[in-house]
Amino acid sequence: MTSYRLYTSEKINLKLTLFSGQIFSFKKTGENTFTGVFKNKIITFYQKNEEVFYDYEHEIQKELEIFFTLDIKYIPLLNFYKSICKEYNFEYSGLRLLRVDLLECIFSFICSTNNTVKRITKMVNYLFSKGEFLGEKNGEKFFKFPKLNLLIDSEDLKNKKFGYRSEYISETAKSLLNFSEDVLRGKCLNENFLVSLKGIGNKVSDCIKLMGLNKLDTVPIDTHVFKSIKILFKVNDKLSKKNYFFYQGLFRYKFGKYCGIAQLYIFKEVMDKSNKKIFE
DNA sequence: CTGCACCCTGTTTT
DNA sequence: AAAAACAGGGTGC
């Protein structure tokens, strides 16, 4: 395990980014120190002033640039959003959109329905605990994401208070069992595949596309984002299965091909304003 | 195809 | 103190 510096053209706020409801597998393991699993190995990030360092088996600058979407320059993008939208501030805070491992993403967001970040985190940690043990950091244990056959025991999940999501996880694991990860990636890019899985509707599917499939023009519409859509486009409507794609199209037309990032920043502002403690 | 009750559980509000 | 509503939706009738 060696320590490396992550070189970034824009400052990253680790805490903001790792606990913003995009990924649920990182744990605080010290002062400004966060540990999780990246590409099946333990990674520890820590922030010293504005610089980010990481402990990993080897140097992974390029891979982390992808993880933190450092290939996209947020500051010009946010300036553009400021120019076309006065309802929100779009202040760069070091919050980054993440590109998350596809399988982790799928099962995390199945857990997310009608749920809070706190409990999603608990559930996702339990799923990880079924995987191969990797090691400990500051008393916390870390595991690889489990093989799919370890996720089909719905009774076990029910006992762990997964509720009606137990069947969703079990059924989806069974459905995905046949595919290699490469094949799966291709299939998930298909417009209709994700929503054909149990427990995945439009919103969860869009979360998976945005974070797990590098489709940055995707805007997952939850109740909070829909509230801001009503303000932005001056409509008074209810979100339904039918008009979901209409409003998504409206949002995409306004904010362009990285509108998923606009969504992330708007969502954050809405959460901050409504004083909801979702980020902890 | 649309609308709507219901779903598990933990927390907050009434 | 108990009940209802809500929480970053989805399913199935």
Tab-separated table of C-alpha atoms (C1' of nucleotides) in Angstrom:
chain	number	residue	atom	x	y	z
A	1	MET	CA	0.000	0.000	0.000
A	2	THR	CA	1.503	3.271	-1.095
A	3	SER	CA	0.422	6.859	-0.871
A	4	TYR	CA	-0.056	8.937	-4.000
A	5	ARG	CA	-1.252	12.394	-4.766
A	6	LEU	CA	-4.233	12.780	-7.070
A	7	TYR	CA	-3.543	15.580	-9.527
A	8	THR	CA	-6.644	17.563	-10.384
A	9	SER	CA	-7.315	20.668	-12.442
A	10	GLU	CA	-10.385	21.427	-10.312
A	11	LYS	CA	-10.504	20.983	-6.544
A	12	ILE	CA	-12.449	18.017	-5.259
A	13	ASN	CA	-14.421	18.029	-2.024
A	14	LEU	CA	-14.216	14.393	-0.996
A	15	LYS	CA	-16.748	14.469	1.800
A	16	LEU	CA	-19.331	16.232	-0.318
A	17	THR	CA	-18.793	13.897	-3.239
A	18	LEU	CA	-18.579	10.530	-1.490
A	19	PHE	CA	-21.671	11.119	0.656
A	20	SER	CA	-23.988	12.806	-1.800
A	21	GLY	CA	-26.184	9.819	-2.578
A	22	GLN	CA	-24.224	8.625	-5.590
A	23	ILE	CA	-22.188	5.897	-3.931
A	24	PHE	CA	-22.982	4.246	-0.605
A	25	SER	CA	-19.938	2.105	0.130
A	26	PHE	CA	-17.441	4.625	1.502
A	27	LYS	CA	-16.787	5.004	5.215
A	28	LYS	CA	-15.156	7.735	7.220
A	29	THR	CA	-12.000	6.159	8.618
A	30	GLY	CA	-10.310	9.217	10.080
A	31	GLU	CA	-10.121	12.973	9.959
A	32	ASN	CA	-10.803	13.913	6.327
A	33	THR	CA	-10.136	10.280	5.515
A	34	PHE	CA	-12.509	8.006	3.635
A	35	THR	CA	-12.112	4.357	2.707
A	36	GLY	CA	-13.931	2.225	0.195
A	37	VAL	CA	-13.398	-0.347	-2.511
A	38	PHE	CA	-12.258	0.653	-5.984
A	39	LYS	CA	-11.800	-1.982	-8.685
A	40	ASN	CA	-11.895	-4.761	-6.096
A	41	LYS	CA	-9.175	-3.257	-3.927
A	42	ILE	CA	-9.251	-1.076	-0.842
A	43	ILE	CA	-8.719	2.608	-1.439
A	44	THR	CA	-8.334	5.340	1.146
A	45	PHE	CA	-8.725	8.974	0.192
A	46	TYR	CA	-7.663	11.847	2.364
A	47	GLN	CA	-7.866	15.542	1.965
A	48	LYS	CA	-5.122	17.925	3.064
A	49	ASN	CA	-6.343	21.458	2.531
A	50	GLU	CA	-7.350	21.402	-1.110
A	51	GLU	CA	-5.199	18.495	-2.200
A	52	VAL	CA	-6.353	14.892	-2.422
A	53	PHE	CA	-4.164	11.888	-1.693
A	54	TYR	CA	-4.942	8.214	-1.876
A	55	ASP	CA	-3.546	4.946	-0.573
A	56	TYR	CA	-3.742	2.129	-3.079
A	57	GLU	CA	-1.808	-0.854	-4.307
A	58	HIS	CA	-0.433	1.126	-7.222
A	59	GLU	CA	-0.732	4.479	-8.941
A	60	ILE	CA	-4.158	4.987	-10.591
A	61	GLN	CA	-4.225	8.634	-11.633
A	62	LYS	CA	-6.013	7.894	-14.910
A	63	GLU	CA	-8.628	5.618	-13.349
A	64	LEU	CA	-9.430	8.154	-10.653
A	65	GLU	CA	-9.754	10.927	-13.220
A	66	ILE	CA	-12.530	8.827	-14.712
A	67	PHE	CA	-14.054	8.061	-11.307
A	68	PHE	CA	-14.279	11.749	-10.368
A	69	THR	CA	-15.234	12.858	-13.919
A	70	LEU	CA	-12.137	15.045	-14.053
A	71	ASP	CA	-12.261	14.799	-17.848
A	72	ILE	CA	-15.114	17.290	-17.621
A	73	LYS	CA	-14.405	20.867	-16.629
A	74	TYR	CA	-17.118	21.862	-14.197
A	75	ILE	CA	-16.329	25.548	-13.791
A	76	PRO	CA	-17.050	26.565	-17.404
A	77	LEU	CA	-20.029	24.233	-17.392
A	78	LEU	CA	-21.453	25.788	-14.218
A	79	ASN	CA	-20.838	29.264	-15.633
A	80	PHE	CA	-22.921	28.267	-18.599
A	81	TYR	CA	-25.699	27.048	-16.294
A	82	LYS	CA	-25.538	30.347	-14.405
A	83	SER	CA	-26.033	32.241	-17.638
A	84	ILE	CA	-29.160	30.342	-18.633
A	85	CYS	CA	-30.730	29.718	-15.236
A	86	LYS	CA	-31.200	32.279	-12.489
A	87	GLU	CA	-33.119	30.096	-10.067
A	88	TYR	CA	-30.010	28.354	-8.752
A	89	ASN	CA	-26.483	29.423	-7.879
A	90	PHE	CA	-24.406	26.699	-9.568
A	91	GLU	CA	-21.432	27.555	-7.371
A	92	TYR	CA	-18.576	25.085	-7.769
A	93	SER	CA	-18.163	23.364	-4.421
A	94	GLY	CA	-15.893	20.451	-5.262
A	95	LEU	CA	-18.921	18.209	-5.654
A	96	ARG	CA	-18.256	15.813	-8.531
A	97	LEU	CA	-20.414	13.379	-10.379
A	98	LEU	CA	-18.995	9.885	-9.894
A	99	ARG	CA	-18.642	7.003	-12.300
A	100	VAL	CA	-19.502	4.021	-10.146
A	101	ASP	CA	-19.029	0.302	-10.719
A	102	LEU	CA	-22.026	-0.975	-12.659
A	103	LEU	CA	-23.088	-3.883	-10.442
A	104	GLU	CA	-22.645	-1.894	-7.253
A	105	CYS	CA	-24.685	0.849	-8.845
A	106	ILE	CA	-27.537	-1.432	-9.897
A	107	PHE	CA	-28.009	-2.998	-6.481
A	108	SER	CA	-27.452	0.224	-4.548
A	109	PHE	CA	-30.223	1.994	-6.413
A	110	ILE	CA	-32.594	-0.942	-6.126
A	111	CYS	CA	-32.138	-0.413	-2.380
A	112	SER	CA	-32.809	3.297	-2.766
A	113	THR	CA	-36.557	3.163	-3.439
A	114	ASN	CA	-38.601	4.928	-0.761
A	115	ASN	CA	-35.513	5.118	1.356
A	116	THR	CA	-32.995	7.389	3.012
A	117	VAL	CA	-29.260	7.570	2.414
A	118	LYS	CA	-28.603	6.412	5.937
A	119	ARG	CA	-30.461	3.157	5.512
A	120	ILE	CA	-29.361	2.618	1.903
A	121	THR	CA	-25.786	2.795	3.189
A	122	LYS	CA	-26.530	0.176	5.807
A	123	MET	CA	-28.098	-2.114	3.235
A	124	VAL	CA	-25.331	-1.691	0.666
A	125	ASN	CA	-22.747	-2.434	3.348
A	126	TYR	CA	-24.569	-5.648	4.117
A	127	LEU	CA	-24.517	-6.661	0.466
A	128	PHE	CA	-20.767	-6.021	0.330
A	129	SER	CA	-20.265	-8.135	3.455
A	130	LYS	CA	-21.258	-11.183	1.415
A	131	GLY	CA	-18.258	-10.642	-0.872
A	132	GLU	CA	-14.627	-11.643	-0.499
A	133	PHE	CA	-12.943	-10.056	2.503
A	134	LEU	CA	-10.271	-7.555	1.521
A	135	GLY	CA	-9.045	-6.139	4.805
A	136	GLU	CA	-9.653	-3.614	7.546
A	137	LYS	CA	-9.090	0.070	7.981
A	138	ASN	CA	-9.579	1.742	11.325
A	139	GLY	CA	-11.731	-1.133	12.535
A	140	GLU	CA	-13.998	-1.109	9.465
A	141	LYS	CA	-14.069	-4.190	7.272
A	142	PHE	CA	-14.047	-4.027	3.489
A	143	PHE	CA	-15.134	-6.586	0.922
A	144	LYS	CA	-15.311	-7.030	-2.826
A	145	PHE	CA	-18.794	-6.668	-4.248
A	146	PRO	CA	-20.231	-10.196	-3.987
A	147	LYS	CA	-20.760	-12.585	-6.880
A	148	LEU	CA	-24.374	-12.530	-8.025
A	149	ASN	CA	-25.182	-16.015	-6.762
A	150	LEU	CA	-24.603	-14.690	-3.247
A	151	LEU	CA	-27.456	-12.212	-3.659
A	152	ILE	CA	-30.295	-14.594	-4.476
A	153	ASP	CA	-31.209	-15.579	-0.904
A	154	SER	CA	-34.198	-13.291	-0.399
A	155	GLU	CA	-35.083	-14.792	3.001
A	156	ASP	CA	-31.728	-13.698	4.354
A	157	LEU	CA	-32.309	-10.193	3.013
A	158	LYS	CA	-35.755	-10.083	4.583
A	159	ASN	CA	-34.236	-10.972	7.935
A	160	LYS	CA	-31.864	-8.062	7.438
A	161	LYS	CA	-34.796	-5.660	7.023
A	162	PHE	CA	-34.517	-5.154	3.282
A	163	GLY	CA	-38.304	-5.349	3.160
A	164	TYR	CA	-39.933	-5.634	-0.247
A	165	ARG	CA	-36.570	-4.855	-1.855
A	166	SER	CA	-35.424	-8.375	-0.902
A	167	GLU	CA	-37.299	-9.918	-3.806
A	168	TYR	CA	-36.118	-7.206	-6.188
A	169	ILE	CA	-32.481	-7.911	-5.373
A	170	SER	CA	-32.917	-11.648	-5.532
A	171	GLU	CA	-34.815	-11.589	-8.835
A	172	THR	CA	-32.440	-9.101	-10.458
A	173	ALA	CA	-29.407	-11.111	-9.322
A	174	LYS	CA	-30.936	-14.193	-10.934
A	175	SER	CA	-31.600	-12.305	-14.157
A	176	LEU	CA	-28.048	-10.990	-14.367
A	177	LEU	CA	-26.368	-14.247	-13.403
A	178	ASN	CA	-26.106	-15.378	-17.012
A	179	PHE	CA	-24.085	-12.450	-18.276
A	180	SER	CA	-20.422	-11.578	-18.032
A	181	GLU	CA	-19.758	-8.041	-16.921
A	182	ASP	CA	-18.789	-6.893	-20.401
A	183	VAL	CA	-21.921	-8.341	-21.963
A	184	LEU	CA	-23.947	-6.855	-19.134
A	185	ARG	CA	-22.603	-3.378	-19.770
A	186	GLY	CA	-23.724	-3.610	-23.368
A	187	LYS	CA	-27.156	-4.886	-22.422
A	188	CYS	CA	-27.695	-2.178	-19.823
A	189	LEU	CA	-27.020	0.476	-22.454
A	190	ASN	CA	-30.083	-0.833	-24.233
A	191	GLU	CA	-32.969	1.495	-23.535
A	192	ASN	CA	-35.330	-1.194	-22.273
A	193	PHE	CA	-33.113	-3.659	-20.452
A	194	LEU	CA	-32.695	-2.020	-17.048
A	195	VAL	CA	-36.395	-1.296	-16.575
A	196	SER	CA	-37.154	-4.922	-17.413
A	197	LEU	CA	-35.410	-5.926	-14.180
A	198	LYS	CA	-37.360	-6.274	-10.946
A	199	GLY	CA	-37.211	-3.198	-8.775
A	200	ILE	CA	-35.951	-0.903	-11.524
A	201	GLY	CA	-38.294	1.745	-12.900
A	202	ASN	CA	-37.535	4.960	-14.787
A	203	LYS	CA	-35.891	6.789	-11.930
A	204	VAL	CA	-33.648	3.973	-10.705
A	205	SER	CA	-32.753	3.116	-14.294
A	206	ASP	CA	-31.655	6.697	-14.864
A	207	CYS	CA	-29.521	6.702	-11.713
A	208	ILE	CA	-27.755	3.623	-13.031
A	209	LYS	CA	-27.273	5.181	-16.460
A	210	LEU	CA	-25.884	8.409	-15.011
A	211	MET	CA	-23.527	6.974	-12.402
A	212	GLY	CA	-22.911	3.479	-13.755
A	213	LEU	CA	-23.025	3.752	-17.538
A	214	ASN	CA	-21.395	7.106	-18.232
A	215	LYS	CA	-24.574	8.567	-19.709
A	216	LEU	CA	-24.096	12.097	-18.454
A	217	ASP	CA	-27.081	13.467	-20.353
A	218	THR	CA	-29.389	11.500	-18.073
A	219	VAL	CA	-31.543	13.275	-15.496
A	220	PRO	CA	-33.083	11.031	-12.852
A	221	ILE	CA	-36.312	12.718	-11.760
A	222	ASP	CA	-37.220	12.163	-8.127
A	223	THR	CA	-39.746	14.187	-6.158
A	224	HIS	CA	-37.198	16.905	-5.347
A	225	VAL	CA	-35.894	17.300	-8.877
A	226	PHE	CA	-39.478	17.379	-10.093
A	227	LYS	CA	-40.239	20.233	-7.728
A	228	SER	CA	-37.425	22.245	-9.304
A	229	ILE	CA	-38.592	21.281	-12.789
A	230	LYS	CA	-41.995	22.745	-11.928
A	231	ILE	CA	-40.289	25.989	-10.944
A	232	LEU	CA	-37.859	26.072	-13.878
A	233	PHE	CA	-40.490	25.443	-16.506
A	234	LYS	CA	-43.398	27.094	-14.728
A	235	VAL	CA	-45.687	24.106	-14.765
A	236	ASN	CA	-48.039	22.672	-12.190
A	237	ASP	CA	-48.282	18.980	-12.831
A	238	LYS	CA	-47.873	15.628	-11.172
A	239	LEU	CA	-45.043	13.322	-12.118
A	240	SER	CA	-46.295	10.180	-13.800
A	241	LYS	CA	-44.838	7.327	-15.787
A	242	LYS	CA	-46.075	8.976	-18.936
A	243	ASN	CA	-44.798	12.519	-18.564
A	244	TYR	CA	-41.467	11.446	-16.995
A	245	PHE	CA	-39.686	11.450	-20.342
A	246	PHE	CA	-41.339	14.669	-21.444
A	247	TYR	CA	-39.978	16.597	-18.478
A	248	GLN	CA	-36.631	14.882	-18.774
A	249	GLY	CA	-36.478	16.050	-22.378
A	250	LEU	CA	-37.296	19.585	-21.326
A	251	PHE	CA	-34.474	19.538	-18.785
A	252	ARG	CA	-32.028	18.049	-21.264
A	253	TYR	CA	-32.909	20.611	-23.921
A	254	LYS	CA	-32.199	23.443	-21.492
A	255	PHE	CA	-28.994	22.183	-19.902
A	256	GLY	CA	-27.446	20.212	-22.734
A	257	LYS	CA	-25.397	17.078	-22.956
A	258	TYR	CA	-24.030	17.185	-19.406
A	259	CYS	CA	-27.418	17.883	-17.866
A	260	GLY	CA	-26.818	15.073	-15.368
A	261	ILE	CA	-24.289	17.370	-13.717
A	262	ALA	CA	-26.781	20.242	-13.702
A	263	GLN	CA	-29.185	17.869	-11.975
A	264	LEU	CA	-26.563	16.979	-9.358
A	265	TYR	CA	-25.961	20.633	-8.493
A	266	ILE	CA	-29.636	21.554	-8.464
A	267	PHE	CA	-30.443	18.549	-6.298
A	268	LYS	CA	-27.762	19.586	-3.835
A	269	GLU	CA	-29.083	23.138	-3.645
A	270	VAL	CA	-32.641	21.934	-3.147
A	271	MET	CA	-31.504	19.621	-0.348
A	272	ASP	CA	-29.514	22.389	1.357
A	273	LYS	CA	-32.417	24.810	1.180
A	274	SER	CA	-35.027	22.398	2.495
A	275	ASN	CA	-32.639	21.674	5.359
A	276	LYS	CA	-33.012	17.949	4.951
A	277	LYS	CA	-30.279	15.904	6.497
A	278	ILE	CA	-30.063	13.469	3.669
A	279	PHE	CA	-26.291	13.714	3.422
A	280	GLU	CA	-25.388	11.842	6.567
B	1	DC	C1'	-52.263	2.784	-21.589
B	2	DT	C1'	-53.514	5.344	-17.142
B	3	DG	C1'	-54.517	5.564	-12.416
B	4	DC	C1'	-54.084	3.908	-7.902
B	5	DA	C1'	-53.523	0.970	-3.622
B	6	DC	C1'	-49.990	-1.129	-1.577
B	7	DC	C1'	-45.418	-2.243	-0.228
B	8	DC	C1'	-41.022	-2.791	4.364
B	9	DT	C1'	-38.912	-0.015	7.618
B	10	DG	C1'	-37.166	4.015	10.264
B	11	DT	C1'	-37.949	8.670	11.322
B	12	DT	C1'	-40.603	12.845	11.709
B	13	DT	C1'	-44.854	15.208	12.174
B	14	DT	C1'	-49.536	15.712	13.815
C	1	DA	C1'	-48.532	8.578	23.500
C	2	DA	C1'	-50.492	6.813	19.372
C	3	DA	C1'	-51.296	7.497	14.622
C	4	DA	C1'	-50.308	9.212	10.274
C	5	DA	C1'	-47.225	10.898	6.903
C	6	DC	C1'	-43.120	10.789	4.735
C	7	DA	C1'	-38.611	9.119	2.802
C	8	DG	C1'	-34.396	10.681	-3.409
C	9	DG	C1'	-40.241	4.661	-6.298
C	10	DG	C1'	-41.874	0.365	-8.204
C	11	DT	C1'	-45.213	-3.223	-8.944
C	12	DG	C1'	-49.324	-5.158	-10.204
C	13	DC	C1'	-54.169	-4.962	-10.534
